[in-house]
mmCIF file of C-alpha atoms and ligand atoms in Angstrom:
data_model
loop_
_atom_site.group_PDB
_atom_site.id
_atom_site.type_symbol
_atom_site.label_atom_id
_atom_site.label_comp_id
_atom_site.label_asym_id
_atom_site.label_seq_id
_atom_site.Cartn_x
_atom_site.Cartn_y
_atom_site.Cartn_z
ATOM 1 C CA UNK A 1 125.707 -87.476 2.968
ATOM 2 C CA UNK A 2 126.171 -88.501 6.418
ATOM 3 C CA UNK A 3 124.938 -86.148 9.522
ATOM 4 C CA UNK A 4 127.194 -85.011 11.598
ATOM 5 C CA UNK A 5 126.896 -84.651 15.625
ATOM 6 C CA UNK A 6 127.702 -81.199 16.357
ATOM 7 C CA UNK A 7 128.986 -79.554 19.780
ATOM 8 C CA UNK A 8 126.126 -77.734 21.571
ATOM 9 C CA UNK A 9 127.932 -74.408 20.301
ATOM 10 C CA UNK A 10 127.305 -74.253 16.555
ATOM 11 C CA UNK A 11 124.274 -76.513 15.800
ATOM 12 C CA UNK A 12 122.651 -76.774 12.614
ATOM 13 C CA UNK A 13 119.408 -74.308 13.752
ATOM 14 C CA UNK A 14 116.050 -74.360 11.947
ATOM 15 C CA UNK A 15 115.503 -71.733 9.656
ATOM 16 C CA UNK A 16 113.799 -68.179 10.612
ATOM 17 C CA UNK A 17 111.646 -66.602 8.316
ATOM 18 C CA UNK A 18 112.019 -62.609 7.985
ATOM 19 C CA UNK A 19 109.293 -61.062 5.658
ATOM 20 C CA UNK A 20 108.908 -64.574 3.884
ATOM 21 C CA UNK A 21 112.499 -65.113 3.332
ATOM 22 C CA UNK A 22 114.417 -68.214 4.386
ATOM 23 C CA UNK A 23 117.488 -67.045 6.668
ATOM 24 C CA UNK A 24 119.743 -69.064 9.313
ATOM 25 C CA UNK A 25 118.965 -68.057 12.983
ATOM 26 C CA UNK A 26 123.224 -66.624 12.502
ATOM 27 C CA UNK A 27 121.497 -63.895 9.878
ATOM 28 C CA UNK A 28 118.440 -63.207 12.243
ATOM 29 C CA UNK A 29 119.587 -62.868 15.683
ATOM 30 C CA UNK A 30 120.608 -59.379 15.453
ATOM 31 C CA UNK A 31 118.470 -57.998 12.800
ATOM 32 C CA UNK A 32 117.009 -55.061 15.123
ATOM 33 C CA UNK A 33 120.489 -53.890 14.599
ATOM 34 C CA UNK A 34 120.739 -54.402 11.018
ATOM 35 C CA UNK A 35 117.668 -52.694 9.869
ATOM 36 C CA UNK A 36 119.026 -49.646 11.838
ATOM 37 C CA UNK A 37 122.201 -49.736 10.645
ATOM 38 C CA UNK A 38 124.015 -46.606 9.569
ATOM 39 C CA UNK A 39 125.285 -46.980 5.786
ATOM 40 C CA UNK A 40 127.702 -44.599 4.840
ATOM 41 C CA UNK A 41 127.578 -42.358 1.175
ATOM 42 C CA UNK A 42 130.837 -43.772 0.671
ATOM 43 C CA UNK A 43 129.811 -47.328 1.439
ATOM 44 C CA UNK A 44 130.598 -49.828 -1.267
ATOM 45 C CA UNK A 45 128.202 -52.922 -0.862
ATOM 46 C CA UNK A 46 129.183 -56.055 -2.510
ATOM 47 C CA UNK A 47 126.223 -58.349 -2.618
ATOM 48 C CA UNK A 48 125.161 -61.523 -3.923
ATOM 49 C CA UNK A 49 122.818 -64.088 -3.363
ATOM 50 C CA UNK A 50 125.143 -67.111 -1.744
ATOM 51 C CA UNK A 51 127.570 -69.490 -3.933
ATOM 52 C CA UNK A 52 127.700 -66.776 -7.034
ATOM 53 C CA UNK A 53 131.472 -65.283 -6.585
ATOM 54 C CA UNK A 54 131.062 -62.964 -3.785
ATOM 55 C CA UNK A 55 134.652 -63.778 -2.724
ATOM 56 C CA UNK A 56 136.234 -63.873 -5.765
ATOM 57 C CA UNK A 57 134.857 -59.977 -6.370
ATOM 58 C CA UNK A 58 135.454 -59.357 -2.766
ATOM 59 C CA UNK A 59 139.402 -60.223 -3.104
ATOM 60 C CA UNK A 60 139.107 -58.179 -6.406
ATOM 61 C CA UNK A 61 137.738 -55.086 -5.412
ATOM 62 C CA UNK A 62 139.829 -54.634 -2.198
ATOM 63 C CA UNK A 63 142.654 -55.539 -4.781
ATOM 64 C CA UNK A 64 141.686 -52.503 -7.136
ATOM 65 C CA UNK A 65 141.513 -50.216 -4.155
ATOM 66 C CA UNK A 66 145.084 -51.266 -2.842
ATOM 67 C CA UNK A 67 146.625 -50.686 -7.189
ATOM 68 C CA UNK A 68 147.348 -54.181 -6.730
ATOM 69 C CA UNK A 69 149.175 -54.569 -3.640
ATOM 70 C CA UNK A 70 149.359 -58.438 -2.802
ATOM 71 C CA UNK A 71 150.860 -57.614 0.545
ATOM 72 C CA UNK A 72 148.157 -55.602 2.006
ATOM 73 C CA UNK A 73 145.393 -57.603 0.459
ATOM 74 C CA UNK A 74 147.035 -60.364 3.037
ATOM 75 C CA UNK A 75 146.532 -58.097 6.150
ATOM 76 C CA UNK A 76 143.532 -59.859 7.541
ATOM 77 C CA UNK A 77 140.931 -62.407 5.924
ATOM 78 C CA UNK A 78 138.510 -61.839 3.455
ATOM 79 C CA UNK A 79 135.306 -61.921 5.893
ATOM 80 C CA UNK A 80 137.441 -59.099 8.341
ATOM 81 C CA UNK A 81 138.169 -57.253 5.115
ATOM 82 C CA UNK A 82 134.701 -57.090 3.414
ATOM 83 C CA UNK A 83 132.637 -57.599 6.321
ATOM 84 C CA UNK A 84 128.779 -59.309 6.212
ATOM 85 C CA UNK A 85 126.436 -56.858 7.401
ATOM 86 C CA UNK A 86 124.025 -59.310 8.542
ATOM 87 C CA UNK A 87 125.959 -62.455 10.014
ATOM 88 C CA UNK A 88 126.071 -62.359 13.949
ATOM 89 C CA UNK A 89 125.594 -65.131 16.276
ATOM 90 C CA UNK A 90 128.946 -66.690 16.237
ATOM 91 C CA UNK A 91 130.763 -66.616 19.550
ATOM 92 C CA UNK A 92 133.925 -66.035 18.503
ATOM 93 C CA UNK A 93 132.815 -63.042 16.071
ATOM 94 C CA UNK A 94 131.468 -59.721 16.590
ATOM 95 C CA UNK A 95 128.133 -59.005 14.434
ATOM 96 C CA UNK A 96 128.939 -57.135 10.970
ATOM 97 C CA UNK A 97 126.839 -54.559 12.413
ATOM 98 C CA UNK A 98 129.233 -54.030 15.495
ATOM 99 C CA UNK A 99 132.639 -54.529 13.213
ATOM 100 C CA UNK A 100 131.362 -52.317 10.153
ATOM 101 C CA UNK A 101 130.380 -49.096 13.019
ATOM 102 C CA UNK A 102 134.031 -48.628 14.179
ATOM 103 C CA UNK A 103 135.689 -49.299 10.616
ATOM 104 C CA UNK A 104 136.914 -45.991 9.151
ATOM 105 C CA UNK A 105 135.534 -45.085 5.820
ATOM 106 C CA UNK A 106 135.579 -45.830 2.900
ATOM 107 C CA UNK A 107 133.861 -49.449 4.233
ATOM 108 C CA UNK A 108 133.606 -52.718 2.256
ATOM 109 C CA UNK A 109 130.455 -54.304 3.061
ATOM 110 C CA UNK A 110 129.389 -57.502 1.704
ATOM 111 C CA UNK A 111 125.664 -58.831 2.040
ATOM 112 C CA UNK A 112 123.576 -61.325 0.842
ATOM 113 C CA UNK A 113 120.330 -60.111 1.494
ATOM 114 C CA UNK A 114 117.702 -59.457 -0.913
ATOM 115 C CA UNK A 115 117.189 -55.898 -1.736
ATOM 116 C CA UNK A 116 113.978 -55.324 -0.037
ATOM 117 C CA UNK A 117 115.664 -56.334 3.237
ATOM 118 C CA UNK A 118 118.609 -54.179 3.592
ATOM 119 C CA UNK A 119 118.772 -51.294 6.277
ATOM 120 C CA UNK A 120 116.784 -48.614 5.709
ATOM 121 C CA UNK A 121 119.432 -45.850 5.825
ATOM 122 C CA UNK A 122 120.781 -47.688 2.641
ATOM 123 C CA UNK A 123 117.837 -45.786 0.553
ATOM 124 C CA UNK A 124 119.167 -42.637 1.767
ATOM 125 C CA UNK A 125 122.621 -42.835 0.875
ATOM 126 C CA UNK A 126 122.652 -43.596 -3.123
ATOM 127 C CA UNK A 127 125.923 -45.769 -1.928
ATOM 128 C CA UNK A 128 127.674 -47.738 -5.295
ATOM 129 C CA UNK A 129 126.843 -51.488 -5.095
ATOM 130 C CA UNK A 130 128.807 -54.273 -7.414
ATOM 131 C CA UNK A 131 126.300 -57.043 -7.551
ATOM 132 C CA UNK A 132 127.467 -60.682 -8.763
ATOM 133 C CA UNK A 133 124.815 -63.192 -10.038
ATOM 134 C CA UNK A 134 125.737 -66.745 -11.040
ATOM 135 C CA UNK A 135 123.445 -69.330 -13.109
ATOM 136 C CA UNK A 136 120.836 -71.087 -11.104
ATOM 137 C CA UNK A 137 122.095 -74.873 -11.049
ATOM 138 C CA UNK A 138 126.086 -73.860 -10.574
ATOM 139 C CA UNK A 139 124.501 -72.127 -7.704
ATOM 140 C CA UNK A 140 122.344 -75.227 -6.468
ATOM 141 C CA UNK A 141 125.214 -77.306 -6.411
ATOM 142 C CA UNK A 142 127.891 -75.333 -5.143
ATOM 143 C CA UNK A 143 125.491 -73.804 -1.961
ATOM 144 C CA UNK A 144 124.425 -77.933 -1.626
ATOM 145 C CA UNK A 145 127.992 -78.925 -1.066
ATOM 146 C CA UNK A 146 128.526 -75.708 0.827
ATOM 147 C CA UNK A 147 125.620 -76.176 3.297
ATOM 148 C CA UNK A 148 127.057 -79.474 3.575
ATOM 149 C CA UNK A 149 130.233 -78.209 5.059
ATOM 150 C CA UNK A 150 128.912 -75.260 6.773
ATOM 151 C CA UNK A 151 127.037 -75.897 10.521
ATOM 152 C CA UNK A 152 125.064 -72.405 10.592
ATOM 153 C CA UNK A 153 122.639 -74.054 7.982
ATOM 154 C CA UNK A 154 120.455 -76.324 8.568
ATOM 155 C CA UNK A 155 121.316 -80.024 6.839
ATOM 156 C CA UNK A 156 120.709 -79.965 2.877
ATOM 157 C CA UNK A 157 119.777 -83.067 3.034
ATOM 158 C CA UNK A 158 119.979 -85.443 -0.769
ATOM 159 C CA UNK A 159 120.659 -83.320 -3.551
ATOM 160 C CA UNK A 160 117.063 -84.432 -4.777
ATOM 161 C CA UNK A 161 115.605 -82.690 -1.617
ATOM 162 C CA UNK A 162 117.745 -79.872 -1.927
ATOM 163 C CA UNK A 163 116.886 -79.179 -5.084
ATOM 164 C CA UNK A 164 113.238 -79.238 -4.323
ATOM 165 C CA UNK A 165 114.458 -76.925 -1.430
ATOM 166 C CA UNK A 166 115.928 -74.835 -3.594
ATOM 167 C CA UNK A 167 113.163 -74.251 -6.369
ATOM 168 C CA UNK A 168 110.959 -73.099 -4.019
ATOM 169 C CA UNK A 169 113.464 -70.533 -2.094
ATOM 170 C CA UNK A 170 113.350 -73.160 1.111
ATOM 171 C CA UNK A 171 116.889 -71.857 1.460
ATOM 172 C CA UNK A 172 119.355 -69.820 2.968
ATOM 173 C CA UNK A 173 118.365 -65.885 1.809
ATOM 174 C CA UNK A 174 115.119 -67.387 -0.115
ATOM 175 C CA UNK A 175 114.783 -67.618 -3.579
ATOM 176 C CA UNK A 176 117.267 -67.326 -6.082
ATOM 177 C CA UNK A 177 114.714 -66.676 -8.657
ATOM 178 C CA UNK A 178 113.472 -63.328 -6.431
ATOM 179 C CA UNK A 179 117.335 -62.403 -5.276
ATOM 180 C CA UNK A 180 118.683 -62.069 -9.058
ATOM 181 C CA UNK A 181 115.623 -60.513 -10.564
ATOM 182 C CA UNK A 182 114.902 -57.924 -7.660
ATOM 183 C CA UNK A 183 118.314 -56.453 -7.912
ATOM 184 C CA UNK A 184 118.462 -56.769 -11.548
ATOM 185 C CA UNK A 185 115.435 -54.557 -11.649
ATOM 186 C CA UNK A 186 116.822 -51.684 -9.302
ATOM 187 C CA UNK A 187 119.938 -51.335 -11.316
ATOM 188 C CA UNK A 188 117.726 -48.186 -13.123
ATOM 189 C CA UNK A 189 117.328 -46.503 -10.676
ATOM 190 C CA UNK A 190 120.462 -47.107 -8.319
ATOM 191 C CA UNK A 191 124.436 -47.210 -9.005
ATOM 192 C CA UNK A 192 124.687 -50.842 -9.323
ATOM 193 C CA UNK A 193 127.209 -52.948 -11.245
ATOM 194 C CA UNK A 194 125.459 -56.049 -12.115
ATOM 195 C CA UNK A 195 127.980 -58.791 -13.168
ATOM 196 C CA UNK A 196 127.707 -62.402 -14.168
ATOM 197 C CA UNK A 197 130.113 -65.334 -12.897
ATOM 198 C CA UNK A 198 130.068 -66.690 -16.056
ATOM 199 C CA UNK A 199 131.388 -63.133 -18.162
ATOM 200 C CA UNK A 200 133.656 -63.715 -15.233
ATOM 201 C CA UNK A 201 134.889 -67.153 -16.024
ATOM 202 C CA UNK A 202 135.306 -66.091 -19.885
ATOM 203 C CA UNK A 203 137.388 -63.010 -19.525
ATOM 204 C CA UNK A 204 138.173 -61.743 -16.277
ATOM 205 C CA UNK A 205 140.596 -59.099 -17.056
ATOM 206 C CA UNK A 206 137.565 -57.818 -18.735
ATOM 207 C CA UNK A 207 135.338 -57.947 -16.242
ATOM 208 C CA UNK A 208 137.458 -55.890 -13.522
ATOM 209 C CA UNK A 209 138.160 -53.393 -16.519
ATOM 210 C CA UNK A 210 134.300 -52.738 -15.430
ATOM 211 C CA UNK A 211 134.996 -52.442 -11.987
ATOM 212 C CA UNK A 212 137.906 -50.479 -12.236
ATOM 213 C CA UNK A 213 135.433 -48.062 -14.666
ATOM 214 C CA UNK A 214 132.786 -48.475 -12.083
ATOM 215 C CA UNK A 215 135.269 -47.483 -8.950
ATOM 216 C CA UNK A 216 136.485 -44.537 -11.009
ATOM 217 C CA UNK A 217 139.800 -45.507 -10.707
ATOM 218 C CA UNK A 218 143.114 -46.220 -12.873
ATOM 219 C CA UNK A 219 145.576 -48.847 -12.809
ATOM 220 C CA UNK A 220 148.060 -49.452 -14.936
ATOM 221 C CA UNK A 221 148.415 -52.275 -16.937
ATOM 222 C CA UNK A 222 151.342 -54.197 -15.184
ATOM 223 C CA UNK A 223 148.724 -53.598 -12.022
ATOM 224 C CA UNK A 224 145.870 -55.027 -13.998
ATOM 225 C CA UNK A 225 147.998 -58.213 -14.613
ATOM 226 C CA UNK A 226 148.768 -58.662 -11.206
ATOM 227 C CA UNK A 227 145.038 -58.686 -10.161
ATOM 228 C CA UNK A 228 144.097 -61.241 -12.728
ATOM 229 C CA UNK A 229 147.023 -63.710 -11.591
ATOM 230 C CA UNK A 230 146.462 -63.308 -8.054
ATOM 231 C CA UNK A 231 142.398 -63.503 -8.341
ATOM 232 C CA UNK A 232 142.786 -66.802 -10.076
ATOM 233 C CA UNK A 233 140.963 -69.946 -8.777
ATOM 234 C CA UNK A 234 144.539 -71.653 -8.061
ATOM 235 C CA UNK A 235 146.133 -68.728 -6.589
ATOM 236 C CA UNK A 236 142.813 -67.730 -4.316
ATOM 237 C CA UNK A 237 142.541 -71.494 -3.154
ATOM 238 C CA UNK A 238 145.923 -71.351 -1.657
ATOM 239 C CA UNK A 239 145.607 -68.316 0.290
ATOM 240 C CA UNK A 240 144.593 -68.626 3.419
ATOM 241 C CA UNK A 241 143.001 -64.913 3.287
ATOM 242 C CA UNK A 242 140.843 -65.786 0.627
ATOM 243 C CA UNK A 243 140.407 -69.665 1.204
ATOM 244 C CA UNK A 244 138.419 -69.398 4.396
ATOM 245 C CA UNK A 245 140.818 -72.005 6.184
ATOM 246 C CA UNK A 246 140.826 -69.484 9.134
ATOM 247 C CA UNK A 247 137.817 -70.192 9.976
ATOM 248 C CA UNK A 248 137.381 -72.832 12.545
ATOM 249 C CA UNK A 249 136.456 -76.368 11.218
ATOM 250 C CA UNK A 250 133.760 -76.386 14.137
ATOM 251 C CA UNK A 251 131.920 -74.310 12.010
ATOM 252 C CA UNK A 252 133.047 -74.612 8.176
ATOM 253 C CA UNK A 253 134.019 -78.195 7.873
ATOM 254 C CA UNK A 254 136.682 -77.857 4.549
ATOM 255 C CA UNK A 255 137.137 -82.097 4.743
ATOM 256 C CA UNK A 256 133.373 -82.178 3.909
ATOM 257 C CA UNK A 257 133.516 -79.591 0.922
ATOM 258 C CA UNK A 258 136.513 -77.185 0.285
ATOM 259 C CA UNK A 259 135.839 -73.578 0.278
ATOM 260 C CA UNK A 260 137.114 -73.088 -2.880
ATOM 261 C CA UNK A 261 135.736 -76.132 -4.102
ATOM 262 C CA UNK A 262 135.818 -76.274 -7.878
ATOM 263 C CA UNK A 263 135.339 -72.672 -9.420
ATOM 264 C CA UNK A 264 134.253 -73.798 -12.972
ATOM 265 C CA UNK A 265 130.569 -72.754 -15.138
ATOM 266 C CA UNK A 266 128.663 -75.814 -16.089
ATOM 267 C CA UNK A 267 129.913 -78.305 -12.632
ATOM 268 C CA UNK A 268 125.900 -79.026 -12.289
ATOM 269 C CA UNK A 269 125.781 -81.749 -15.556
ATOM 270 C CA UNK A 270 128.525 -83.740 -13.520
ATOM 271 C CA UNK A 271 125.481 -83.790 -10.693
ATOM 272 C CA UNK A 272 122.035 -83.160 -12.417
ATOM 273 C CA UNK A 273 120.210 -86.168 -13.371
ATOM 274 C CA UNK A 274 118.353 -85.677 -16.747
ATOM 275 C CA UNK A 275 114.911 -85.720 -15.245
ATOM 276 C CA UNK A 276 116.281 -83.425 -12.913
ATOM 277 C CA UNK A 277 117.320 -80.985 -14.818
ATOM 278 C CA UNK A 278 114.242 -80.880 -17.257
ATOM 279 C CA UNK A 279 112.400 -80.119 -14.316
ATOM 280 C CA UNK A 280 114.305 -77.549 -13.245
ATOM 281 C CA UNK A 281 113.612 -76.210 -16.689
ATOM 282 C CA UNK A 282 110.666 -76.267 -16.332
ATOM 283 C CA UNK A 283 110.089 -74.315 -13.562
ATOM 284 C CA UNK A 284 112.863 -71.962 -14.088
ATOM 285 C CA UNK A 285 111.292 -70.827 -17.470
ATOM 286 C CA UNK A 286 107.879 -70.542 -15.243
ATOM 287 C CA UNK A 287 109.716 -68.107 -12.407
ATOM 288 C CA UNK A 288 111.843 -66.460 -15.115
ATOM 289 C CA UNK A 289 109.571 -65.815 -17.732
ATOM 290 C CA UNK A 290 108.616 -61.472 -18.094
ATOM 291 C CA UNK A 291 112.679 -60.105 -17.339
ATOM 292 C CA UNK A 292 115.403 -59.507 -19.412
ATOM 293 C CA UNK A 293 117.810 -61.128 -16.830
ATOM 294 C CA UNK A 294 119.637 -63.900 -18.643
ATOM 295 C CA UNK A 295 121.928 -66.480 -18.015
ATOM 296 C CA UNK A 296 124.530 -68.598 -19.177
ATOM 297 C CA UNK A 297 124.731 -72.339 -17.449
ATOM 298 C CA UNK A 298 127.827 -72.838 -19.348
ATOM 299 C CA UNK A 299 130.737 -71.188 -21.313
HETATM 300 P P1 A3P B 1 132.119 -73.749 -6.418
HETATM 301 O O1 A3P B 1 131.518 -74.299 -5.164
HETATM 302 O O2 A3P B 1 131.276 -74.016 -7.627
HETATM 303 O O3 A3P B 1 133.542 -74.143 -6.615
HETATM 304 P P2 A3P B 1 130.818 -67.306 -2.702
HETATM 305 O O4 A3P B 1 132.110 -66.596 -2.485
HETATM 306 O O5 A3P B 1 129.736 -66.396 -3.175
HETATM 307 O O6 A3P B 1 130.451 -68.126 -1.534
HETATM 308 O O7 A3P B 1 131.025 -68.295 -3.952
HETATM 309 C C1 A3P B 1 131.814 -69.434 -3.835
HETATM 310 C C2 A3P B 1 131.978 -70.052 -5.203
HETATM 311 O O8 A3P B 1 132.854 -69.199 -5.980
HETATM 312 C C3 A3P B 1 132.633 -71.426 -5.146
HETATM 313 O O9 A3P B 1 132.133 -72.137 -6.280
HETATM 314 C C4 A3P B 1 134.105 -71.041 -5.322
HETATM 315 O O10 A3P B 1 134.931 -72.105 -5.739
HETATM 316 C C5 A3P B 1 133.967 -69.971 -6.408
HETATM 317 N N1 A3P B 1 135.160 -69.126 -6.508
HETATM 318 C C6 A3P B 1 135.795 -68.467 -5.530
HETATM 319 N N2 A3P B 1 136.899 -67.865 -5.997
HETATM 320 C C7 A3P B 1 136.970 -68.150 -7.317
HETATM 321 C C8 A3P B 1 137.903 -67.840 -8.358
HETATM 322 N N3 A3P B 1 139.005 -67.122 -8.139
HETATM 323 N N4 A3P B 1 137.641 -68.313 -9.601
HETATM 324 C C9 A3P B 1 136.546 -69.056 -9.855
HETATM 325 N N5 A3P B 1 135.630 -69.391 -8.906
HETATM 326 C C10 A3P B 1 135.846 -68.946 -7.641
#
């Protein structure tokens, strides 16, 4: 894929490392204020490492707490709605920090961090996180096309240096290996809702049963219906509040790679070459080997 010249404004940056992880300058630049940041006991976190669904349970979740009402689901975007704690460094966008500290509770906050780098008042508050992991080489691809697009990250390069890149956590919040299992293994002792893309994918109306359990909340069934339609890949890629078409193509260029690009398990065979793929084998079984965490690369 072709480099792009970029304005002086949003240039591709090099990456900063923050206690070994990988992060874009954008996640770094105002991380005194993150690791002081106030979280709330009636916080709900939605995190993820990148590429794994956090939209799709973002628009779900804010759908649950409004029993289903399209209309006020469409009052302002999807990153002004569920806000990322740590993104800053975009002119034309307060920090998360700034936004989330004069939103009224109860606050949506979405982050991508790994779990050893969020803000120390989060250990204090015992808030309820819904946590959304997706298989390792859906996630490859779709970040690669995504980081493609998307001129806060440095270049991806060829998908065979990417994946390289990737393997070895060279990548935007580090390694996806560490992200999935580190969160995975604090869901003892915290209120975390760890769900899969791919359960997802298979039966949705399932899956925000779970949520709705999780949320302690009811909705009727007509309600539950609704949800399900409107939190489908079609519906989703034509909204502009969940589609990320507000954002300005300076920054997130959609002609490169949509947004909502394809939204299907298994997309990596149509990009993995077979040597490819039995290396990533190989070295996921290596970095995966001793947890119970398990994924499905297809359905
Ligand atoms: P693809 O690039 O594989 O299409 P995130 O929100 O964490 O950045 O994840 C983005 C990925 O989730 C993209 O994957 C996107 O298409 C997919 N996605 C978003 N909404 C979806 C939906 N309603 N159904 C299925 N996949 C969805």
């Amino acid at each position: 894929m072709e480099k792009i010249e970029l304005p002086e404004e949003y240039p591709r940056k090099e990456w900063k490392i923050m206690q070994g992880v990988h992060m874009t300058q954008a996640c770094v630049d105002n991380w005194e204020n993150v690791d002081v940041f106030q979280v709330r006991s009636d916080d709900l976190f939605i995190a993820s490492y990148p590429k794994s669904g956090t939209t799709w349970i973002s628009e779900i979740v804010d759908m649950i707490l409004n029993n289903g009402d399209v209309e006020k689901c469409k009052r302002d975007s999807i990153h002004n709605r569920v806000v990322m704690l740590e993104l800053a460094g975009i002119k034309t966008m307060l920090p998360g920090t700034e936004l989330l500290s004069k939103m009224p509770s109860p606050r949506l906050i979405k982050t991508h961090l790994p779990i050893q780098l969020l803000p120390k008042s989060f250990w204090e508050n015992n808030c309820k996180i819904v946590y959304v992991a997706r298989n390792a080489k859906d996630v490859a691809v779709s970040s690669y096309y995504f980081y493609s697009a998307n001129k806060l990250h440095p270049h991806p390069g060829t998908m065979q240096e990417y994946l390289e890149n990737f393997k070895a956590g060279r990548v935007s919040f580090g390694s996806w290996y560490d992200h999935v299992k580190g969160w995975w293994e604090k869901r003892m002792d915290l209120p975390i809702l760890y769900l899969f893309y791919e359960d997802m994918k298979e039966d949705l109306r399932r899956e925000i049963l779970k949520v709705v359990g999780f949320l302690e909340k009811h909705l009727d069934n007509d309600v539950l219906e609704k949800i399900v339609r409107h939190a489908s890949f079609d519906v989703m890629k034509d909204n502009p509040m969940t589609n990320y078409s507000l954002i300005p193509s300076i920054l997130l260029d959609q002609s490169i790679s949509p947004f909502m690009r394809k939204g299907v398990s298994g997309d990596w065979k149509n990009y993995f070459t077979v040597e490819q793929n039995n290396k990533f084998d190989e070295d996921y079984r290596k970095k995966m080997s001793g947890t119970t965490l398990c994924f499905r690369t297809e359905i």
